[in-house]
Amino acid sequence: MHVLRYGYVAGPLIGAFWAPVMAIVACITVSFLTGEGLRPTLIPCAALGFWLGYAGLPARGRELAPRLVRAGLLAVVPALAILLLGSAIVPAADATPVHAVALAWVIFVLASVWPVRAMLRPLPHGRATRHEFEEAVIRFLTGFGYVFFTAIVAVPFYVMVMTSLKNQSELLQNPLDFTIDLSKGWELLRSYQELFADFNFGSYLWTSFYISVITVLLTLLFSVPGAYAVARLRFKGQKAFSRSILLIYMVPMIVLALPIYIAFSMAGLRNTVIGILLIYPVTTIPVALYMLQGYFRGLPAEVEEAGLMDGLNRLQVIWKITLPLALPALASVSLYVFMIAWNEFLLAFMLLDDPSKFTLTRGIASLDSSEVPRQHLMAGAVISTVPIMTLFLGLERFMTKGLTAGSVKG
């Protein structure tokens, strides 16, 4: 296999890109934890990462030149590190305490050294095959993706939680300070207490819960026989129906919202829970049909044929044989539909005007007002997010199992 001298280039470049990213992460982390402003200087960070990318290349064989170069680099590393670290992360203000800058340095070094060495592990010193080079690049892109998407999710959630634990005077004094005073104790949860006491959030939670549960039951009631028919039975238009199940999702919901609003107003279903329970399954049945029909096709047809030969009718076969085998898929579809119904906002916003019938998302929208403190809005967002996030993380393995089981036929 042809050997390319990519190691000398790929290693330093990976380090030069990775180190500034970690400097930004370190500054943001320390700023959120301490409330002190820090900023990274990208050129010194990139220079330090460039050196780290070269020094972290694993040596192959007993080549003298790379070892001499490495020995020279290791000899100047203390002075270089002190020089670059001193200018890599700097305080945004003169009053920034030293311990905040030192903590950012520690996070920066720990988040740079070990990951860079792990990324360069498949890359020999100065020489690399194309596959070794590609593996190192893939490791770098994977690590960057983890950091980037984690930050997108974690930073807004952290800001949301910290803001919900503050009072109005603290927010007016410094809206960008996301630290909290733990000495306040239960006083930190005052916004949550006021939501349930003054804004009827207990009713919103209960309404969203039972609407989501009923939506799941109605969806399964219609999607299970429909998916089974598409997967097992032979009838005219079967292939066309199977291919057109998801056509409804090609039309944006905002386009359908106005006709739905007019029709429900004329039928007297607007501002009623029954109207919500009629429209939510319409948005969830197609995706449940699509997911279940793929799973049913993966189940062995011989088992059902044996049941038919034993005297069972088609409904008994579905109830006694197919559904027990499809429990993982049913669990994953139920969880997915529950999350859709729990988080739905547009239809609830258009169809519900009575606060006594608000779902949780509609109740949170009512807090978006200049008359309601911002910490109450953030507390409502936390209340809406945490239950469904806990449910998803707790049942994620069942959902993954249900989505992947039956995908391999043998």
Short mmCIF file of C-alpha atoms in Angstrom, two decimals:
data_model
loop_
_atom_site.label_atom_id
_atom_site.label_comp_id
_atom_site.label_asym_id
_atom_site.label_seq_id
_atom_site.Cartn_x
_atom_site.Cartn_y
_atom_site.Cartn_z
CA MET A 1 0.00 0.00 0.00
CA HIS A 2 1.34 3.40 -0.96
CA VAL A 3 2.66 5.42 1.99
CA LEU A 4 1.99 9.17 2.07
CA ARG A 5 3.86 11.66 4.19
CA TYR A 6 0.65 13.11 5.62
CA GLY A 7 1.58 12.73 9.27
CA TYR A 8 3.76 15.84 9.33
CA VAL A 9 0.81 17.91 8.03
CA ALA A 10 -2.27 16.22 9.44
CA GLY A 11 -1.09 16.08 13.06
CA PRO A 12 -0.25 19.79 13.47
CA LEU A 13 -3.34 20.87 11.54
CA ILE A 14 -5.65 18.75 13.68
CA GLY A 15 -4.06 20.20 16.81
CA ALA A 16 -4.25 23.76 15.43
CA PHE A 17 -7.99 23.41 14.80
CA TRP A 18 -8.80 21.54 18.00
CA ALA A 19 -7.00 23.79 20.52
CA PRO A 20 -8.93 27.02 19.72
CA VAL A 21 -12.22 25.13 19.97
CA MET A 22 -11.24 23.84 23.41
CA ALA A 23 -10.15 27.34 24.46
CA ILE A 24 -13.61 28.65 23.58
CA VAL A 25 -15.20 25.78 25.50
CA ALA A 26 -12.99 26.47 28.54
CA CYS A 27 -13.85 30.19 28.56
CA ILE A 28 -17.59 29.57 28.22
CA THR A 29 -17.55 26.89 30.92
CA VAL A 30 -15.68 29.04 33.44
CA SER A 31 -17.81 32.09 32.64
CA PHE A 32 -20.98 30.12 33.35
CA LEU A 33 -19.56 28.60 36.54
CA THR A 34 -18.01 31.73 38.04
CA GLY A 35 -19.73 34.62 36.28
CA GLU A 36 -16.32 36.05 35.30
CA GLY A 37 -15.67 37.16 31.73
CA LEU A 38 -12.89 35.36 29.84
CA ARG A 39 -11.92 35.38 26.19
CA PRO A 40 -9.61 33.14 24.15
CA THR A 41 -6.85 34.45 21.90
CA LEU A 42 -7.09 32.17 18.91
CA ILE A 43 -3.62 32.60 17.38
CA PRO A 44 -1.67 31.51 20.51
CA CYS A 45 -4.18 28.67 20.98
CA ALA A 46 -3.67 27.54 17.40
CA ALA A 47 0.12 27.76 17.80
CA LEU A 48 0.02 25.65 20.93
CA GLY A 49 -2.26 23.16 19.22
CA PHE A 50 0.07 23.08 16.21
CA TRP A 51 2.96 22.09 18.44
CA LEU A 52 0.80 19.62 20.35
CA GLY A 53 -0.31 18.01 17.08
CA TYR A 54 3.29 17.40 16.04
CA ALA A 55 4.61 16.33 19.42
CA GLY A 56 1.64 13.98 19.85
CA LEU A 57 2.39 11.98 16.69
CA PRO A 58 3.31 8.40 17.61
CA ALA A 59 6.80 7.41 16.49
CA ARG A 60 7.24 4.36 14.26
CA GLY A 61 10.45 2.34 14.30
CA ARG A 62 13.81 3.80 15.34
CA GLU A 63 14.03 6.78 13.06
CA LEU A 64 16.66 9.15 14.40
CA ALA A 65 15.44 12.43 12.89
CA PRO A 66 11.95 12.39 14.37
CA ARG A 67 13.35 11.47 17.76
CA LEU A 68 15.85 14.36 17.67
CA VAL A 69 13.14 16.80 16.62
CA ARG A 70 10.88 15.52 19.36
CA ALA A 71 13.66 15.82 21.94
CA GLY A 72 14.21 19.43 20.89
CA LEU A 73 10.51 20.22 21.15
CA LEU A 74 10.24 18.62 24.56
CA ALA A 75 13.20 20.68 25.74
CA VAL A 76 11.45 23.99 25.00
CA VAL A 77 7.94 22.94 25.97
CA PRO A 78 7.95 24.45 29.50
CA ALA A 79 8.84 27.94 28.29
CA LEU A 80 6.59 27.65 25.25
CA ALA A 81 3.63 26.46 27.28
CA ILE A 82 3.96 29.26 29.82
CA LEU A 83 4.28 31.84 27.05
CA LEU A 84 1.36 30.61 25.00
CA LEU A 85 -0.94 29.77 27.90
CA GLY A 86 -0.42 33.20 29.36
CA SER A 87 -1.80 34.78 26.20
CA ALA A 88 -4.14 32.01 25.05
CA ILE A 89 -6.85 32.76 27.64
CA VAL A 90 -7.07 36.27 29.03
CA PRO A 91 -9.57 37.97 31.35
CA ALA A 92 -12.16 40.21 29.76
CA ALA A 93 -11.79 42.74 32.61
CA ASP A 94 -8.98 43.78 34.95
CA ALA A 95 -11.01 42.70 38.01
CA THR A 96 -11.25 39.07 36.88
CA PRO A 97 -9.77 36.90 39.66
CA VAL A 98 -6.73 34.76 38.98
CA HIS A 99 -8.46 31.54 40.03
CA ALA A 100 -11.01 31.89 37.17
CA VAL A 101 -8.23 32.23 34.59
CA ALA A 102 -6.31 29.33 36.15
CA LEU A 103 -9.40 27.11 36.04
CA ALA A 104 -9.89 27.94 32.35
CA TRP A 105 -6.23 27.03 31.69
CA VAL A 106 -6.65 23.69 33.41
CA ILE A 107 -9.80 22.86 31.43
CA PHE A 108 -8.11 23.98 28.21
CA VAL A 109 -5.02 21.82 28.76
CA LEU A 110 -6.97 18.72 29.84
CA ALA A 111 -9.41 19.06 26.93
CA SER A 112 -6.58 19.52 24.41
CA VAL A 113 -3.77 17.12 25.30
CA TRP A 114 -5.59 13.81 25.73
CA PRO A 115 -8.10 14.21 22.85
CA VAL A 116 -5.40 15.27 20.38
CA ARG A 117 -3.25 12.27 21.28
CA ALA A 118 -6.28 10.00 20.91
CA MET A 119 -7.06 11.47 17.47
CA LEU A 120 -3.48 11.00 16.28
CA ARG A 121 -3.09 7.46 17.58
CA PRO A 122 -3.66 5.84 14.16
CA LEU A 123 -1.28 8.31 12.46
CA PRO A 124 2.42 7.26 12.39
CA HIS A 125 5.09 9.92 12.84
CA GLY A 126 5.65 11.52 9.44
CA ARG A 127 4.24 8.62 7.43
CA ALA A 128 0.69 7.42 6.94
CA THR A 129 -1.33 5.35 4.54
CA ARG A 130 -4.49 6.83 3.15
CA HIS A 131 -6.63 4.77 5.55
CA GLU A 132 -4.60 5.88 8.58
CA PHE A 133 -4.89 9.50 7.50
CA GLU A 134 -8.65 9.18 6.97
CA GLU A 135 -9.10 7.51 10.36
CA ALA A 136 -7.34 10.40 12.10
CA VAL A 137 -9.48 12.96 10.26
CA ILE A 138 -12.66 11.02 11.08
CA ARG A 139 -11.69 10.97 14.77
CA PHE A 140 -11.17 14.73 14.69
CA LEU A 141 -14.53 15.36 12.97
CA THR A 142 -16.28 13.00 15.41
CA GLY A 143 -14.80 14.77 18.43
CA PHE A 144 -15.67 18.18 17.00
CA GLY A 145 -19.22 17.00 16.30
CA TYR A 146 -19.65 15.75 19.87
CA VAL A 147 -18.44 19.07 21.30
CA PHE A 148 -20.45 21.21 18.88
CA PHE A 149 -23.80 19.45 19.25
CA THR A 150 -23.39 18.99 23.01
CA ALA A 151 -22.80 22.73 23.34
CA ILE A 152 -25.88 23.51 21.22
CA VAL A 153 -28.03 21.44 23.59
CA ALA A 154 -26.29 22.03 26.92
CA VAL A 155 -25.71 25.79 26.81
CA PRO A 156 -29.37 26.85 26.25
CA PHE A 157 -30.56 24.30 28.82
CA TYR A 158 -28.03 25.55 31.38
CA VAL A 159 -29.03 29.18 30.77
CA MET A 160 -32.70 28.20 31.05
CA VAL A 161 -32.23 26.40 34.39
CA MET A 162 -29.99 29.08 35.92
CA THR A 163 -32.35 31.88 34.87
CA SER A 164 -35.32 30.07 36.42
CA LEU A 165 -33.52 30.00 39.78
CA LYS A 166 -33.03 33.77 39.98
CA ASN A 167 -35.27 36.56 41.16
CA GLN A 168 -36.27 39.71 39.34
CA SER A 169 -33.70 42.00 41.01
CA GLU A 170 -30.80 39.68 40.10
CA LEU A 171 -31.90 39.52 36.47
CA LEU A 172 -32.21 43.30 36.25
CA GLN A 173 -28.84 43.83 37.92
CA ASN A 174 -26.85 41.47 35.66
CA PRO A 175 -28.85 39.52 33.06
CA LEU A 176 -25.72 37.72 31.79
CA ASP A 177 -24.68 36.33 35.18
CA PHE A 178 -25.72 32.67 35.21
CA THR A 179 -24.28 31.75 38.61
CA ILE A 180 -26.53 31.07 41.60
CA ASP A 181 -26.24 31.53 45.34
CA LEU A 182 -26.78 28.11 46.92
CA SER A 183 -27.10 29.68 50.38
CA LYS A 184 -30.68 30.71 49.48
CA GLY A 185 -31.83 27.11 49.81
CA TRP A 186 -35.46 26.51 48.87
CA GLU A 187 -35.84 30.18 47.95
CA LEU A 188 -34.16 29.26 44.63
CA LEU A 189 -37.32 27.35 43.67
CA ARG A 190 -39.63 30.28 44.26
CA SER A 191 -40.42 30.67 40.54
CA TYR A 192 -41.56 27.06 40.34
CA GLN A 193 -43.74 27.44 43.43
CA GLU A 194 -45.40 30.54 41.98
CA LEU A 195 -46.05 28.78 38.67
CA PHE A 196 -48.07 26.06 40.36
CA ALA A 197 -49.73 28.38 42.88
CA ASP A 198 -50.55 31.38 40.67
CA PHE A 199 -50.40 30.20 37.04
CA ASN A 200 -52.24 26.85 37.24
CA PHE A 201 -49.31 24.83 35.89
CA GLY A 202 -50.46 21.69 37.67
CA SER A 203 -53.56 21.69 35.46
CA TYR A 204 -51.44 22.24 32.34
CA LEU A 205 -49.24 19.27 33.23
CA TRP A 206 -52.21 16.98 33.81
CA THR A 207 -53.92 18.09 30.59
CA SER A 208 -50.80 17.48 28.51
CA PHE A 209 -50.27 14.10 30.16
CA TYR A 210 -53.70 12.62 29.56
CA ILE A 211 -53.99 14.12 26.07
CA SER A 212 -50.62 12.54 25.17
CA VAL A 213 -51.64 9.17 26.62
CA ILE A 214 -54.99 9.16 24.78
CA THR A 215 -53.23 10.22 21.58
CA VAL A 216 -50.91 7.22 21.93
CA LEU A 217 -53.85 4.84 22.44
CA LEU A 218 -55.82 6.23 19.48
CA THR A 219 -52.74 6.15 17.28
CA LEU A 220 -52.03 2.50 18.10
CA LEU A 221 -55.70 1.60 17.68
CA PHE A 222 -55.66 2.73 14.04
CA SER A 223 -52.02 2.26 13.05
CA VAL A 224 -51.58 -1.37 14.21
CA PRO A 225 -54.30 -2.89 11.96
CA GLY A 226 -53.40 -0.48 9.16
CA ALA A 227 -49.71 -1.35 9.27
CA TYR A 228 -50.50 -5.06 9.51
CA ALA A 229 -52.78 -4.85 6.46
CA VAL A 230 -50.12 -3.07 4.41
CA ALA A 231 -47.41 -5.52 5.49
CA ARG A 232 -49.31 -8.82 5.28
CA LEU A 233 -52.48 -8.59 3.21
CA ARG A 234 -52.74 -8.31 -0.55
CA PHE A 235 -55.29 -5.84 -1.91
CA LYS A 236 -55.65 -3.45 -4.80
CA GLY A 237 -53.65 -0.26 -4.29
CA GLN A 238 -51.50 -1.76 -1.52
CA LYS A 239 -48.20 -0.51 -2.93
CA ALA A 240 -49.59 2.95 -3.68
CA PHE A 241 -50.98 3.21 -0.15
CA SER A 242 -47.71 2.03 1.36
CA ARG A 243 -45.71 4.63 -0.56
CA SER A 244 -48.12 7.50 0.16
CA ILE A 245 -48.36 7.08 3.94
CA LEU A 246 -46.00 9.97 4.66
CA LEU A 247 -47.34 12.34 2.01
CA ILE A 248 -49.08 14.38 4.72
CA TYR A 249 -45.70 15.45 6.04
CA MET A 250 -44.83 17.02 2.68
CA VAL A 251 -47.38 19.75 3.46
CA PRO A 252 -46.24 22.17 6.22
CA MET A 253 -48.58 22.18 9.19
CA ILE A 254 -48.85 25.96 9.05
CA VAL A 255 -50.54 25.54 5.63
CA LEU A 256 -53.16 23.19 7.11
CA ALA A 257 -53.62 25.22 10.30
CA LEU A 258 -56.02 27.80 8.85
CA PRO A 259 -58.42 25.24 7.26
CA ILE A 260 -58.33 23.24 10.50
CA TYR A 261 -59.12 26.38 12.49
CA ILE A 262 -62.07 27.29 10.24
CA ALA A 263 -63.47 23.75 10.18
CA PHE A 264 -63.19 23.30 13.95
CA SER A 265 -64.77 26.71 14.58
CA MET A 266 -67.73 25.85 12.37
CA ALA A 267 -68.12 22.44 14.03
CA GLY A 268 -67.89 23.89 17.55
CA LEU A 269 -64.75 21.88 18.34
CA ARG A 270 -62.41 24.81 18.84
CA ASN A 271 -61.38 25.45 22.43
CA THR A 272 -62.26 21.89 23.45
CA VAL A 273 -60.12 18.98 24.51
CA ILE A 274 -62.14 16.70 22.22
CA GLY A 275 -61.04 18.81 19.24
CA ILE A 276 -57.40 18.38 20.25
CA LEU A 277 -57.88 14.63 20.64
CA LEU A 278 -59.37 14.48 17.15
CA ILE A 279 -56.56 16.36 15.41
CA TYR A 280 -53.47 15.06 17.25
CA PRO A 281 -53.83 11.43 16.02
CA VAL A 282 -54.13 12.74 12.46
CA THR A 283 -50.56 14.01 12.75
CA THR A 284 -49.19 10.88 14.45
CA ILE A 285 -50.95 7.96 12.72
CA PRO A 286 -48.98 8.27 9.43
CA VAL A 287 -45.56 8.07 11.09
CA ALA A 288 -46.75 5.21 13.33
CA LEU A 289 -48.05 3.37 10.25
CA TYR A 290 -44.73 3.83 8.50
CA MET A 291 -42.69 2.59 11.45
CA LEU A 292 -44.89 -0.40 12.24
CA GLN A 293 -45.29 -1.68 8.69
CA GLY A 294 -41.53 -2.00 8.35
CA TYR A 295 -41.37 -3.96 11.58
CA PHE A 296 -44.27 -6.25 10.68
CA ARG A 297 -42.59 -7.09 7.37
CA GLY A 298 -39.54 -8.24 9.32
CA LEU A 299 -41.53 -10.73 11.43
CA PRO A 300 -41.56 -14.32 10.14
CA ALA A 301 -44.80 -14.97 8.27
CA GLU A 302 -44.52 -18.70 9.01
CA VAL A 303 -45.46 -18.13 12.66
CA GLU A 304 -48.72 -16.43 11.69
CA GLU A 305 -49.47 -19.07 9.07
CA ALA A 306 -49.06 -21.74 11.74
CA GLY A 307 -51.61 -19.91 13.89
CA LEU A 308 -54.06 -19.77 11.00
CA MET A 309 -53.61 -23.50 10.42
CA ASP A 310 -54.36 -24.11 14.12
CA GLY A 311 -57.80 -22.52 13.70
CA LEU A 312 -57.14 -18.90 14.70
CA ASN A 313 -58.76 -16.16 12.66
CA ARG A 314 -56.81 -13.14 11.46
CA LEU A 315 -57.69 -10.92 14.44
CA GLN A 316 -56.68 -13.66 16.89
CA VAL A 317 -53.39 -14.08 15.06
CA ILE A 318 -52.72 -10.35 15.41
CA TRP A 319 -53.67 -10.30 19.11
CA LYS A 320 -52.01 -13.52 20.24
CA ILE A 321 -48.98 -13.79 17.95
CA THR A 322 -48.09 -10.59 16.10
CA LEU A 323 -48.55 -8.04 18.89
CA PRO A 324 -46.49 -9.97 21.50
CA LEU A 325 -43.67 -10.27 18.95
CA ALA A 326 -43.98 -6.57 18.11
CA LEU A 327 -43.81 -5.23 21.67
CA PRO A 328 -40.41 -3.51 21.16
CA ALA A 329 -41.75 -1.70 18.10
CA LEU A 330 -44.98 -0.78 19.89
CA ALA A 331 -42.99 0.63 22.80
CA SER A 332 -40.79 2.76 20.54
CA VAL A 333 -43.76 4.04 18.53
CA SER A 334 -45.67 4.85 21.73
CA LEU A 335 -42.74 6.82 23.11
CA TYR A 336 -42.30 8.70 19.84
CA VAL A 337 -46.00 9.57 19.57
CA PHE A 338 -46.09 10.62 23.23
CA MET A 339 -43.22 13.05 22.63
CA ILE A 340 -44.95 14.49 19.56
CA ALA A 341 -48.20 15.07 21.45
CA TRP A 342 -46.41 16.44 24.54
CA ASN A 343 -44.37 18.99 22.54
CA GLU A 344 -47.04 20.01 20.01
CA PHE A 345 -47.61 23.76 20.05
CA LEU A 346 -49.07 25.16 16.82
CA LEU A 347 -52.45 23.39 16.89
CA ALA A 348 -52.85 23.93 20.64
CA PHE A 349 -52.03 27.61 20.22
CA MET A 350 -54.65 28.05 17.48
CA LEU A 351 -57.44 25.91 18.92
CA LEU A 352 -57.25 26.61 22.68
CA ASP A 353 -58.22 29.97 24.21
CA ASP A 354 -59.59 28.89 27.59
CA PRO A 355 -56.78 28.76 30.23
CA SER A 356 -58.57 25.91 31.99
CA LYS A 357 -58.00 23.73 28.90
CA PHE A 358 -54.42 24.79 28.08
CA THR A 359 -51.82 22.16 27.37
CA LEU A 360 -48.34 22.69 28.80
CA THR A 361 -46.91 24.25 25.64
CA ARG A 362 -49.91 26.57 25.34
CA GLY A 363 -49.52 27.53 29.00
CA ILE A 364 -45.85 28.38 28.48
CA ALA A 365 -46.78 30.61 25.54
CA SER A 366 -49.12 32.54 27.83
CA LEU A 367 -46.09 33.39 30.02
CA ASP A 368 -44.37 35.18 27.14
CA SER A 369 -45.57 38.58 28.23
CA SER A 370 -44.01 41.77 29.52
CA GLU A 371 -46.17 41.44 32.62
CA VAL A 372 -44.69 38.04 33.57
CA PRO A 373 -41.11 37.92 34.92
CA ARG A 374 -38.62 36.16 32.68
CA GLN A 375 -37.67 33.62 35.37
CA HIS A 376 -41.24 32.30 35.33
CA LEU A 377 -41.04 31.70 31.58
CA MET A 378 -37.75 29.84 32.00
CA ALA A 379 -39.17 27.80 34.89
CA GLY A 380 -42.12 26.82 32.71
CA ALA A 381 -39.73 25.74 29.95
CA VAL A 382 -37.80 23.58 32.45
CA ILE A 383 -41.03 21.97 33.69
CA SER A 384 -41.97 21.17 30.09
CA THR A 385 -38.53 19.82 29.13
CA VAL A 386 -37.41 17.74 32.10
CA PRO A 387 -40.24 15.13 32.18
CA ILE A 388 -40.03 14.28 28.49
CA MET A 389 -36.23 14.34 28.56
CA THR A 390 -36.19 11.98 31.55
CA LEU A 391 -38.69 9.68 29.84
CA PHE A 392 -36.66 9.61 26.63
CA LEU A 393 -33.30 8.98 28.34
CA GLY A 394 -34.83 6.27 30.53
CA LEU A 395 -36.48 4.44 27.62
CA GLU A 396 -33.98 5.24 24.88
CA ARG A 397 -32.61 1.71 24.69
CA PHE A 398 -36.13 0.32 24.24
CA MET A 399 -36.82 2.87 21.51
CA THR A 400 -33.57 2.01 19.71
CA LYS A 401 -34.27 -1.69 20.02
CA GLY A 402 -37.77 -1.26 18.64
CA LEU A 403 -36.60 0.80 15.69
CA THR A 404 -33.80 -1.57 14.71
CA ALA A 405 -35.36 -4.96 15.52
CA GLY A 406 -36.80 -6.56 12.45
CA SER A 407 -34.60 -4.52 10.13
CA VAL A 408 -32.43 -7.57 9.41
CA LYS A 409 -34.15 -10.52 7.89
CA GLY A 410 -32.66 -13.95 8.11
#
